[in-house]
PDB file of C-alpha atoms and ligand atoms in Angstrom:
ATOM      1  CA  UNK A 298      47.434  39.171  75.531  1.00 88.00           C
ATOM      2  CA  UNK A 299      46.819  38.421  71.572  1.00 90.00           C
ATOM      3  CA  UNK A 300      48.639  40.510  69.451  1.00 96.00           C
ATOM      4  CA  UNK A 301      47.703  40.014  66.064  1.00 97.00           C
ATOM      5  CA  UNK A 302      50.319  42.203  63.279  1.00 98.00           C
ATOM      6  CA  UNK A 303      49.092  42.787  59.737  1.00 97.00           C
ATOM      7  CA  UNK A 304      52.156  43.022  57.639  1.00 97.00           C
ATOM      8  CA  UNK A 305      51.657  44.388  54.144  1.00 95.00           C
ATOM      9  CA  UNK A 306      52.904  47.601  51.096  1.00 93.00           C
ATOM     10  CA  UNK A 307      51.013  50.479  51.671  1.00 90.00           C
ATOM     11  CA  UNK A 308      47.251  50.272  49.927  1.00 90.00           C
ATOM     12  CA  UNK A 309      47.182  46.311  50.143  1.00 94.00           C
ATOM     13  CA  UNK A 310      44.211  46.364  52.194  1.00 92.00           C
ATOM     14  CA  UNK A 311      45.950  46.012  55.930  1.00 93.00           C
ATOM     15  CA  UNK A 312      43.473  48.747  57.003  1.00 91.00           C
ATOM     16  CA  UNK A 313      40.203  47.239  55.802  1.00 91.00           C
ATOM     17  CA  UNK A 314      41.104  44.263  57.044  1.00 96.00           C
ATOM     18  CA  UNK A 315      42.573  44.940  60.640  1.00 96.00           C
ATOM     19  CA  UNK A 316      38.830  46.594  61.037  1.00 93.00           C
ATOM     20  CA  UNK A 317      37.090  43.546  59.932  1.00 95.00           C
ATOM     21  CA  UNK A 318      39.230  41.254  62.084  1.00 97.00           C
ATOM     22  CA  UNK A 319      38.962  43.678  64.896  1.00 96.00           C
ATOM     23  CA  UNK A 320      35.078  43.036  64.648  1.00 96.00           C
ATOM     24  CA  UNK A 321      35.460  39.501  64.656  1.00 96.00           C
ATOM     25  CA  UNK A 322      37.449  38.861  67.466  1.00 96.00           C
ATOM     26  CA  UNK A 323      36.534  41.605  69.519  1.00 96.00           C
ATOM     27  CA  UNK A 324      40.100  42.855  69.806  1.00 97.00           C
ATOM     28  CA  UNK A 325      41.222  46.847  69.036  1.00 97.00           C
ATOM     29  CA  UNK A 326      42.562  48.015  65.925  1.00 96.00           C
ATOM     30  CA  UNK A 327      45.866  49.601  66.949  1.00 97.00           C
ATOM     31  CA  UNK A 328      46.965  51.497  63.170  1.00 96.00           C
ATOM     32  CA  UNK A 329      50.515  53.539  63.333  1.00 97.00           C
ATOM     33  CA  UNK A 330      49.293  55.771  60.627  1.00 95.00           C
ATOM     34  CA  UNK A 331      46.401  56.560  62.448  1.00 93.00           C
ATOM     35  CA  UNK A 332      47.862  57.387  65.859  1.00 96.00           C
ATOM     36  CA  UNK A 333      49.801  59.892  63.816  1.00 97.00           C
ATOM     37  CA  UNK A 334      47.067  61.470  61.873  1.00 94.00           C
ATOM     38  CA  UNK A 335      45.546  61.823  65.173  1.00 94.00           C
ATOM     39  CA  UNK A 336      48.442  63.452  66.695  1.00 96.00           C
ATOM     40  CA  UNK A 337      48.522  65.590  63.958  1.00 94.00           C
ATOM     41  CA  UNK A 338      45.167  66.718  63.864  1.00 92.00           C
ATOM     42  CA  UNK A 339      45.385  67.733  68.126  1.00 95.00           C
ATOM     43  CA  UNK A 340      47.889  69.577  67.126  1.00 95.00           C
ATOM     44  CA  UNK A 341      50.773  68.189  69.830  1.00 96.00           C
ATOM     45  CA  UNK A 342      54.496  67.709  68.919  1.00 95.00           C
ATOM     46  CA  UNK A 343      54.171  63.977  67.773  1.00 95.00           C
ATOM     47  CA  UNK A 344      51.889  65.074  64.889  1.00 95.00           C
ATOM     48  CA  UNK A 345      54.088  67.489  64.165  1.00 96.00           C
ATOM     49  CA  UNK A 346      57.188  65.943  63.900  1.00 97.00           C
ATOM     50  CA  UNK A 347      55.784  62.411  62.542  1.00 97.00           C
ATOM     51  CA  UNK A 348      54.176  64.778  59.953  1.00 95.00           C
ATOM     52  CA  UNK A 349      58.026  65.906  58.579  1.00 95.00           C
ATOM     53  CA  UNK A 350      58.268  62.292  57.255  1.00 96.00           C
ATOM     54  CA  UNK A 351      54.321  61.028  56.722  1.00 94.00           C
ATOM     55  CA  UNK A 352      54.490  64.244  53.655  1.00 92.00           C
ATOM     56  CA  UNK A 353      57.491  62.958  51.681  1.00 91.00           C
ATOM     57  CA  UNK A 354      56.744  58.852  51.576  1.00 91.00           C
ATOM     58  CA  UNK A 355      59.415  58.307  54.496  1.00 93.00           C
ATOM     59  CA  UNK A 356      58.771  56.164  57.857  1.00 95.00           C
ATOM     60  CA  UNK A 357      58.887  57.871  60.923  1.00 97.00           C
ATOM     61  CA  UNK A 358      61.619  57.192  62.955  1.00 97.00           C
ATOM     62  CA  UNK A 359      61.732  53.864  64.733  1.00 97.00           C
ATOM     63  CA  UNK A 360      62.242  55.715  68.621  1.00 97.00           C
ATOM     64  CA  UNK A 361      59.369  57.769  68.065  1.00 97.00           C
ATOM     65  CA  UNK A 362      57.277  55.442  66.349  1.00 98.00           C
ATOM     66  CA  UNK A 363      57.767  52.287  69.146  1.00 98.00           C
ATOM     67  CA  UNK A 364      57.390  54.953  72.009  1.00 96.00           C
ATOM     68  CA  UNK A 365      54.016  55.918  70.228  1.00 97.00           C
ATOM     69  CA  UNK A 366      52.779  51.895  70.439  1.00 98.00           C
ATOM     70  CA  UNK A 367      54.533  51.347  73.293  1.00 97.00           C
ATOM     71  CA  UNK A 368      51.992  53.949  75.241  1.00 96.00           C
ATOM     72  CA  UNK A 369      48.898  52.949  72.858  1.00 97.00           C
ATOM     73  CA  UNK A 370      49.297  49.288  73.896  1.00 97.00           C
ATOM     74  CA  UNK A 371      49.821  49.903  77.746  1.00 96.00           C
ATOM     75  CA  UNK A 372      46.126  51.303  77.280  1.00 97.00           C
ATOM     76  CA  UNK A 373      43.345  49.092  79.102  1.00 97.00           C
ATOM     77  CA  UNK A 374      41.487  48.157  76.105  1.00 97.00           C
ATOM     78  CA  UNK A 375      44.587  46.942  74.528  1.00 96.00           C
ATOM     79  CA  UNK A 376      45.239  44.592  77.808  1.00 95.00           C
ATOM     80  CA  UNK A 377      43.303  41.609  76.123  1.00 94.00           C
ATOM     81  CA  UNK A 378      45.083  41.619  73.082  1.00 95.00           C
ATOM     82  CA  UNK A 379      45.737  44.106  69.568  1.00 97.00           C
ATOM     83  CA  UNK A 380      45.391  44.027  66.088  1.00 97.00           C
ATOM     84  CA  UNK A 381      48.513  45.683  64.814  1.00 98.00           C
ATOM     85  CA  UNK A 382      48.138  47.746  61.283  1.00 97.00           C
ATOM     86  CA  UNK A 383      51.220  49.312  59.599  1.00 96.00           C
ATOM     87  CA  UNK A 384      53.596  48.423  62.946  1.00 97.00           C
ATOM     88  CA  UNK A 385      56.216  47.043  62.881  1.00 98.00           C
ATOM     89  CA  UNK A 386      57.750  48.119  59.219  1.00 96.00           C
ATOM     90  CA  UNK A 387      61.351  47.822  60.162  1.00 96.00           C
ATOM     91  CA  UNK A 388      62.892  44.806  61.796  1.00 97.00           C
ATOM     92  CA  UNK A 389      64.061  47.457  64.673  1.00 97.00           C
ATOM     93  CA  UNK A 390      60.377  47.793  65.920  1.00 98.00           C
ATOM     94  CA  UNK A 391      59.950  44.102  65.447  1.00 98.00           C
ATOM     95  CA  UNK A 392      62.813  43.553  68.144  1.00 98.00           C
ATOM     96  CA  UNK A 393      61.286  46.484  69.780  1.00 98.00           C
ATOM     97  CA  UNK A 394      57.536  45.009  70.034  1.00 98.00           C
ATOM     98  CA  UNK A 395      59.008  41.464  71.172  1.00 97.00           C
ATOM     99  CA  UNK A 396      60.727  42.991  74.080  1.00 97.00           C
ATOM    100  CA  UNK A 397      57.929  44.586  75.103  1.00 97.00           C
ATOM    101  CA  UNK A 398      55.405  41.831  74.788  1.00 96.00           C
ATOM    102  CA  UNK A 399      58.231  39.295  76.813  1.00 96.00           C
ATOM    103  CA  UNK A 400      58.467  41.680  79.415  1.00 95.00           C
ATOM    104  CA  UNK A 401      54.502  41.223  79.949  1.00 93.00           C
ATOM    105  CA  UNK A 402      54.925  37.349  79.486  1.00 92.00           C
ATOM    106  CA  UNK A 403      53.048  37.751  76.053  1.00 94.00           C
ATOM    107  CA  UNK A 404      54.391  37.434  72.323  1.00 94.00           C
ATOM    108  CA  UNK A 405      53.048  37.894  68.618  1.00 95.00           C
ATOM    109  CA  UNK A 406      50.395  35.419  67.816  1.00 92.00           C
ATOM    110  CA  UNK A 407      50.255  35.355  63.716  1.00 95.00           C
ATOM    111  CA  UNK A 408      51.740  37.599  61.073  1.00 97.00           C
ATOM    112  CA  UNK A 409      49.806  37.950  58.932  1.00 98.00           C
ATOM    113  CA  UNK A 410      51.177  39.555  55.500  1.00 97.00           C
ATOM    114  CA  UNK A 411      48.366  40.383  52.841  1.00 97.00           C
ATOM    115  CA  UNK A 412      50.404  40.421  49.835  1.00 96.00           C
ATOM    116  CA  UNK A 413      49.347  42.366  46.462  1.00 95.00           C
ATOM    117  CA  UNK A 414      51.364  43.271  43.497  1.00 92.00           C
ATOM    118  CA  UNK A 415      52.906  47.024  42.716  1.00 88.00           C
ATOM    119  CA  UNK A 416      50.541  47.621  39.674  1.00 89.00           C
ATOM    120  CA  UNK A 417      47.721  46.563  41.757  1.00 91.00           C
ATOM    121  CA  UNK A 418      49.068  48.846  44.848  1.00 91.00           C
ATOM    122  CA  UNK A 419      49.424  52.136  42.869  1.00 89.00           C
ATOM    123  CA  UNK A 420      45.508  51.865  41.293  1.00 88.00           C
ATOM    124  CA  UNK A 421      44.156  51.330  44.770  1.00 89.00           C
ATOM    125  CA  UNK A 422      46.324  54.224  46.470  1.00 89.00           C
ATOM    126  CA  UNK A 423      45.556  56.503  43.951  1.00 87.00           C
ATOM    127  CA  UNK A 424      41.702  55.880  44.288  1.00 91.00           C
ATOM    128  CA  UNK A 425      41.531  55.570  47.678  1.00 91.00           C
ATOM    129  CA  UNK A 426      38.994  57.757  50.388  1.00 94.00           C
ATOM    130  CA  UNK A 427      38.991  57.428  53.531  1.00 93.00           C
ATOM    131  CA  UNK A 428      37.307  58.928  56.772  1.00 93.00           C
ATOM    132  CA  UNK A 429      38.708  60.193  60.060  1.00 90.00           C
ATOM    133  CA  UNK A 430      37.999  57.272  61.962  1.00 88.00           C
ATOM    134  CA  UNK A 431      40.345  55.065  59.612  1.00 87.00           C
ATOM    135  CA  UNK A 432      38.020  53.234  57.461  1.00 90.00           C
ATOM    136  CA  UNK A 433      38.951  53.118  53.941  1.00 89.00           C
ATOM    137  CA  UNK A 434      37.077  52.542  50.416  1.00 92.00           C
ATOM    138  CA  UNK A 435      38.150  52.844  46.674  1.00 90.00           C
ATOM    139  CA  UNK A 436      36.862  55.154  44.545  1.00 91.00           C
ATOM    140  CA  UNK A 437      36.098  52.461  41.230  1.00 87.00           C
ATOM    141  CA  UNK A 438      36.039  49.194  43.183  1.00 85.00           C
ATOM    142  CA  UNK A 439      34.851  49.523  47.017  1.00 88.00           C
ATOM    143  CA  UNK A 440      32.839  53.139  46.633  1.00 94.00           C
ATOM    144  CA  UNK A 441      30.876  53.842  49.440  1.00 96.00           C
ATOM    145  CA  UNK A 442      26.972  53.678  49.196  1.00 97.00           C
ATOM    146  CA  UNK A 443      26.026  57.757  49.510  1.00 96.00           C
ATOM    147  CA  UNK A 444      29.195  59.061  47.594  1.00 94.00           C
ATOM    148  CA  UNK A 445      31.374  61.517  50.148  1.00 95.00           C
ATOM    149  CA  UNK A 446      29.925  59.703  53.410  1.00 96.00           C
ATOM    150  CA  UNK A 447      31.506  56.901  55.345  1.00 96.00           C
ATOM    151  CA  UNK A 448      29.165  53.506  55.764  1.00 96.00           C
ATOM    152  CA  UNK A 449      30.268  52.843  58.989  1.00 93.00           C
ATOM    153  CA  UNK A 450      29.731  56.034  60.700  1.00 94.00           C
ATOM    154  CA  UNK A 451      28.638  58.237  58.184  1.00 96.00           C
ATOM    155  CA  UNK A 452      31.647  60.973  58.560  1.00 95.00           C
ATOM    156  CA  UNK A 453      32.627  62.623  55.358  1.00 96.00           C
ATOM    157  CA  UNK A 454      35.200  61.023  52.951  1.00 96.00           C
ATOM    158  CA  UNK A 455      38.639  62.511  52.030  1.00 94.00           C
ATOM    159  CA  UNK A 456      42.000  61.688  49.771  1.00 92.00           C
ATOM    160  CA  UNK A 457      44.595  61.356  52.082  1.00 89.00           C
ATOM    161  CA  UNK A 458      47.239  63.997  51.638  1.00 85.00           C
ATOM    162  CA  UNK A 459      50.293  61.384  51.081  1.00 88.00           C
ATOM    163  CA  UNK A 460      47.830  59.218  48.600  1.00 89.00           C
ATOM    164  CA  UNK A 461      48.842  61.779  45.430  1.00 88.00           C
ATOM    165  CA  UNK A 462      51.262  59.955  43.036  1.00 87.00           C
ATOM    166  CA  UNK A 463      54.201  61.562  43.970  1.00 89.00           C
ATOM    167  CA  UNK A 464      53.780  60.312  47.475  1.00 91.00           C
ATOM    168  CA  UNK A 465      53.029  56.887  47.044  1.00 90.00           C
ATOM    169  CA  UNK A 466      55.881  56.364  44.701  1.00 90.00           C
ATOM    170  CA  UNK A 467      58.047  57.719  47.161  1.00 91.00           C
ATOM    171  CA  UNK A 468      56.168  55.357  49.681  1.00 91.00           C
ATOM    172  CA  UNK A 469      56.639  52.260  48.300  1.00 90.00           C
ATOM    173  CA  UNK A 470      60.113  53.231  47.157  1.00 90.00           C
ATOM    174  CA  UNK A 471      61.037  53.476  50.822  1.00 91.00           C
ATOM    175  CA  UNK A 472      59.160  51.488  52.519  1.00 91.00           C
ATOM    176  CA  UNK A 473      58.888  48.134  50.139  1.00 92.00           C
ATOM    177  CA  UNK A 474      62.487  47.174  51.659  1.00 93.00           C
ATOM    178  CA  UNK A 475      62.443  47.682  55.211  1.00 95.00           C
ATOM    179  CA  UNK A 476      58.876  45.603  55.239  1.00 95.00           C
ATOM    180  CA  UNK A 477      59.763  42.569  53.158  1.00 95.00           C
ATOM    181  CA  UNK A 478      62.896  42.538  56.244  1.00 97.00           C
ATOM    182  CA  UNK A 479      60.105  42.622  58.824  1.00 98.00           C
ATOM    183  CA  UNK A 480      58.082  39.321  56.514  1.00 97.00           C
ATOM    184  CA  UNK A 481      61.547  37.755  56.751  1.00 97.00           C
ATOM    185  CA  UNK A 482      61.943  38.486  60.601  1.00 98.00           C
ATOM    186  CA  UNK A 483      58.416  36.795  61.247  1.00 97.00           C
ATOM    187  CA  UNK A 484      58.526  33.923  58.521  1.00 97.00           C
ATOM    188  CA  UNK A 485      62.772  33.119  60.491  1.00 96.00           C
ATOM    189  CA  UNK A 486      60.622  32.702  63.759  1.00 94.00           C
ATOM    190  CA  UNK A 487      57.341  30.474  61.868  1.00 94.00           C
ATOM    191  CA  UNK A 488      54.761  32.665  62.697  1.00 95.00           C
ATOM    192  CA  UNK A 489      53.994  34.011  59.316  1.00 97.00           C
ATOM    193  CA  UNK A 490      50.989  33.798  56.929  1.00 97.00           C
ATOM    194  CA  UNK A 491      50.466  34.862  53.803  1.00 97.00           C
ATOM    195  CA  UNK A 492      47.539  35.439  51.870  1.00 97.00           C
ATOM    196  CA  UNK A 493      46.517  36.833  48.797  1.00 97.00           C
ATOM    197  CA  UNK A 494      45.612  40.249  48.920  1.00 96.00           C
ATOM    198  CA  UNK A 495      44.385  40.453  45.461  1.00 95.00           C
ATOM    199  CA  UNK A 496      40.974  38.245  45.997  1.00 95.00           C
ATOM    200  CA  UNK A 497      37.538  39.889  46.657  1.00 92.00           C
ATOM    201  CA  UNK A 498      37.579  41.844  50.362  1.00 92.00           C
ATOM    202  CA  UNK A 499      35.494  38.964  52.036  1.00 95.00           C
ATOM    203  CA  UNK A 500      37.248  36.357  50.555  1.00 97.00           C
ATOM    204  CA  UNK A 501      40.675  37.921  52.064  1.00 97.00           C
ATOM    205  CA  UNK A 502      39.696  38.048  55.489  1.00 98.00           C
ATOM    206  CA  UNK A 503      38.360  34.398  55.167  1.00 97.00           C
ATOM    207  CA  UNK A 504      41.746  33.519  54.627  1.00 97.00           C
ATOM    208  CA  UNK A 505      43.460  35.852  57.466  1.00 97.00           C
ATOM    209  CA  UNK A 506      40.459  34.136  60.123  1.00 97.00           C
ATOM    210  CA  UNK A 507      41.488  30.542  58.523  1.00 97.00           C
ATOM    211  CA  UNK A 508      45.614  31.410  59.084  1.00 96.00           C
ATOM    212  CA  UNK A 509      44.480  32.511  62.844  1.00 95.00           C
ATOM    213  CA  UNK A 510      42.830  29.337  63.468  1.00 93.00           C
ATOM    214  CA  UNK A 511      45.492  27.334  62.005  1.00 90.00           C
ATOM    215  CA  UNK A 512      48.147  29.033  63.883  1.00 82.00           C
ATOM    216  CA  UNK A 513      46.491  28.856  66.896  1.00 74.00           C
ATOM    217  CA  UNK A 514      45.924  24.527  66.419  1.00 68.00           C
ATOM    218  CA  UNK A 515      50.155  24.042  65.897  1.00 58.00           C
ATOM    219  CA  UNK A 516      51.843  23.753  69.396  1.00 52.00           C
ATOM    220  CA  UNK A 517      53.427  26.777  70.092  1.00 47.00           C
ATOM    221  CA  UNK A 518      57.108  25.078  69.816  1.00 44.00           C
ATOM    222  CA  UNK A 519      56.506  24.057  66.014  1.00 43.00           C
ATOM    223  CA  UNK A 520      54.252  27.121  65.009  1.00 39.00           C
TER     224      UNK A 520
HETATM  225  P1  AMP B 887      49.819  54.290  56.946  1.00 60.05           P
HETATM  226  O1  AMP B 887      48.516  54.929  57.302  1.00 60.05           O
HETATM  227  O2  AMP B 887      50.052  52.999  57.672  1.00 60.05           O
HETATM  228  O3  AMP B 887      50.033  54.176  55.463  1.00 60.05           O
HETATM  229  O4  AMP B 887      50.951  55.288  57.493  1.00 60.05           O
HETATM  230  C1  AMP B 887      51.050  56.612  57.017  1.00 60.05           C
HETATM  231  C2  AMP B 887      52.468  57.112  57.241  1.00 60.05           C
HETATM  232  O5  AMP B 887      52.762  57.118  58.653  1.00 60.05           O
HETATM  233  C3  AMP B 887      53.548  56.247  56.614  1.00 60.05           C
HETATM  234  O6  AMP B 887      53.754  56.550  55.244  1.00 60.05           O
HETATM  235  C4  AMP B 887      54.752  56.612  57.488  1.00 60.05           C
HETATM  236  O7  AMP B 887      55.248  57.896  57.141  1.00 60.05           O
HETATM  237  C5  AMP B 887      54.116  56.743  58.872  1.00 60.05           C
HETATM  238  N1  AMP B 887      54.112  55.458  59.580  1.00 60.05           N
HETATM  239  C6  AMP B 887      53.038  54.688  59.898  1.00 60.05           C
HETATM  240  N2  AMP B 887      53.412  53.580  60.580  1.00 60.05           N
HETATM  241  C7  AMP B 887      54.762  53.648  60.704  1.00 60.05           C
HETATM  242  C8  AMP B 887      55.744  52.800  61.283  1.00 60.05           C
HETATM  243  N3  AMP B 887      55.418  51.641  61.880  1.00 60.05           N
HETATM  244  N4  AMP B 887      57.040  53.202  61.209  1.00 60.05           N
HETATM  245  C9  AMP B 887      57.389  54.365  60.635  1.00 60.05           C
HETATM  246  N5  AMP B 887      56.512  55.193  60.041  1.00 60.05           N
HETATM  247  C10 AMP B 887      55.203  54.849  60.071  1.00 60.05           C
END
């Protein structure tokens, strides 16, 4: 099993990315956020309750966010190998997804933290679309081609509700902190990379394919 974890703030790109990478090496793209904004929109008690702390910036709590993984990855698809977006973000769920790799004889191949400034952040939140299958673009710099429609699979576009200002201050104000302990966590056990989030979209994920293949070449003792 390959697990792949993109570690970044909220709006650096983990999204766009996780899809591209997810493309290339024909692994699923397992986003937190998105197994919640699915809950929500069936409707069952997950959705619900994850949606008490998605509206005011906060993380979900760590039980009901690693149970949530926990049955996403136990999925067949996922039985080759993941591309983790937005989990872990606290260095409980980090813990939390080792145990539960070890106990399948598997563990976290690269980290892979696509790093971008605050200033940067708060433009490309504020601007940002997305559709309900995940894919994101930015309303000045990545627009889609037929404004309102989705390139990939043409459903219609939409701000997210926790992407007004408010929000995303109050998302980065939490969540900065408990991320930068999970970059720590994965840098302590060497199997961190770090790439500049700020370059052009293919550029980025030129990088994040180059730390894979690097990571994968160092023995796994050294890595
Ligand atoms: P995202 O789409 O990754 O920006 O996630 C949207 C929201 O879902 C976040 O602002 C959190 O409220 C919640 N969330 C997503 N992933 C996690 C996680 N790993 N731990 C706790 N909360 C999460």
């Amino acid at each position: 099993m390959k697990v792949y974890v993109m570690l970044g703030a909220p709006g650096a790109g983990k999204g766009t990315q996780a899809t591209e990478l997810s493309a290339r090496l024909g692994l699923p793209h397992v986003a937190s956020g998105d197994l919640f904004r699915q809950a929500l929109r069936d409707g069952t008690r997950l959705g619900l309750e994850a949606r008490q702390y998605m509206d005011r910036g906060a993380l979900v709590p760590d039980d009901l966010t690693i149970r949530t993984i926990g049955e996403r990855l136990t999925q067949a698809d996922a039985a080759r190998g993941v591309i983790l977006d937005g989990f872990p973000r606290t260095r409980h769920q980090a813990e939390a997804l080792d145990d539960f790799l070890a106990r399948r004889g598997a563990e976290v191949g690269t980290a892979l933290y696509v790093l971008v400034g605050e200033t940067e952040l708060l433009r490309r939140l504020s601007g940002r679309l997305q559709c309900e299958a995940g894919h994101t673009y930015q309303e000045t710099s990545r627009p889609p081609q037929q404004p309102g429609l989705c390139d990939i699979d043409g459903l219609p576009l939409f701000h997210r509700q926790d992407d007004d200002v408010e929000t995303i201050r109050a998302r980065l104000s939490q969540q900065l902190a408990p991320m930068t302990e999970v970059v720590s966590y994965y840098r302590d056990r060497g199997t961190l990379a770090t790439v500049n989030g700020e370059a052009e979209t293919a550029l980025v994920t030129d990088s994040l394919m180059r730390a894979i293949a690097d990571h994968a070449s160092v023995p796994a003792s050294t890595a």
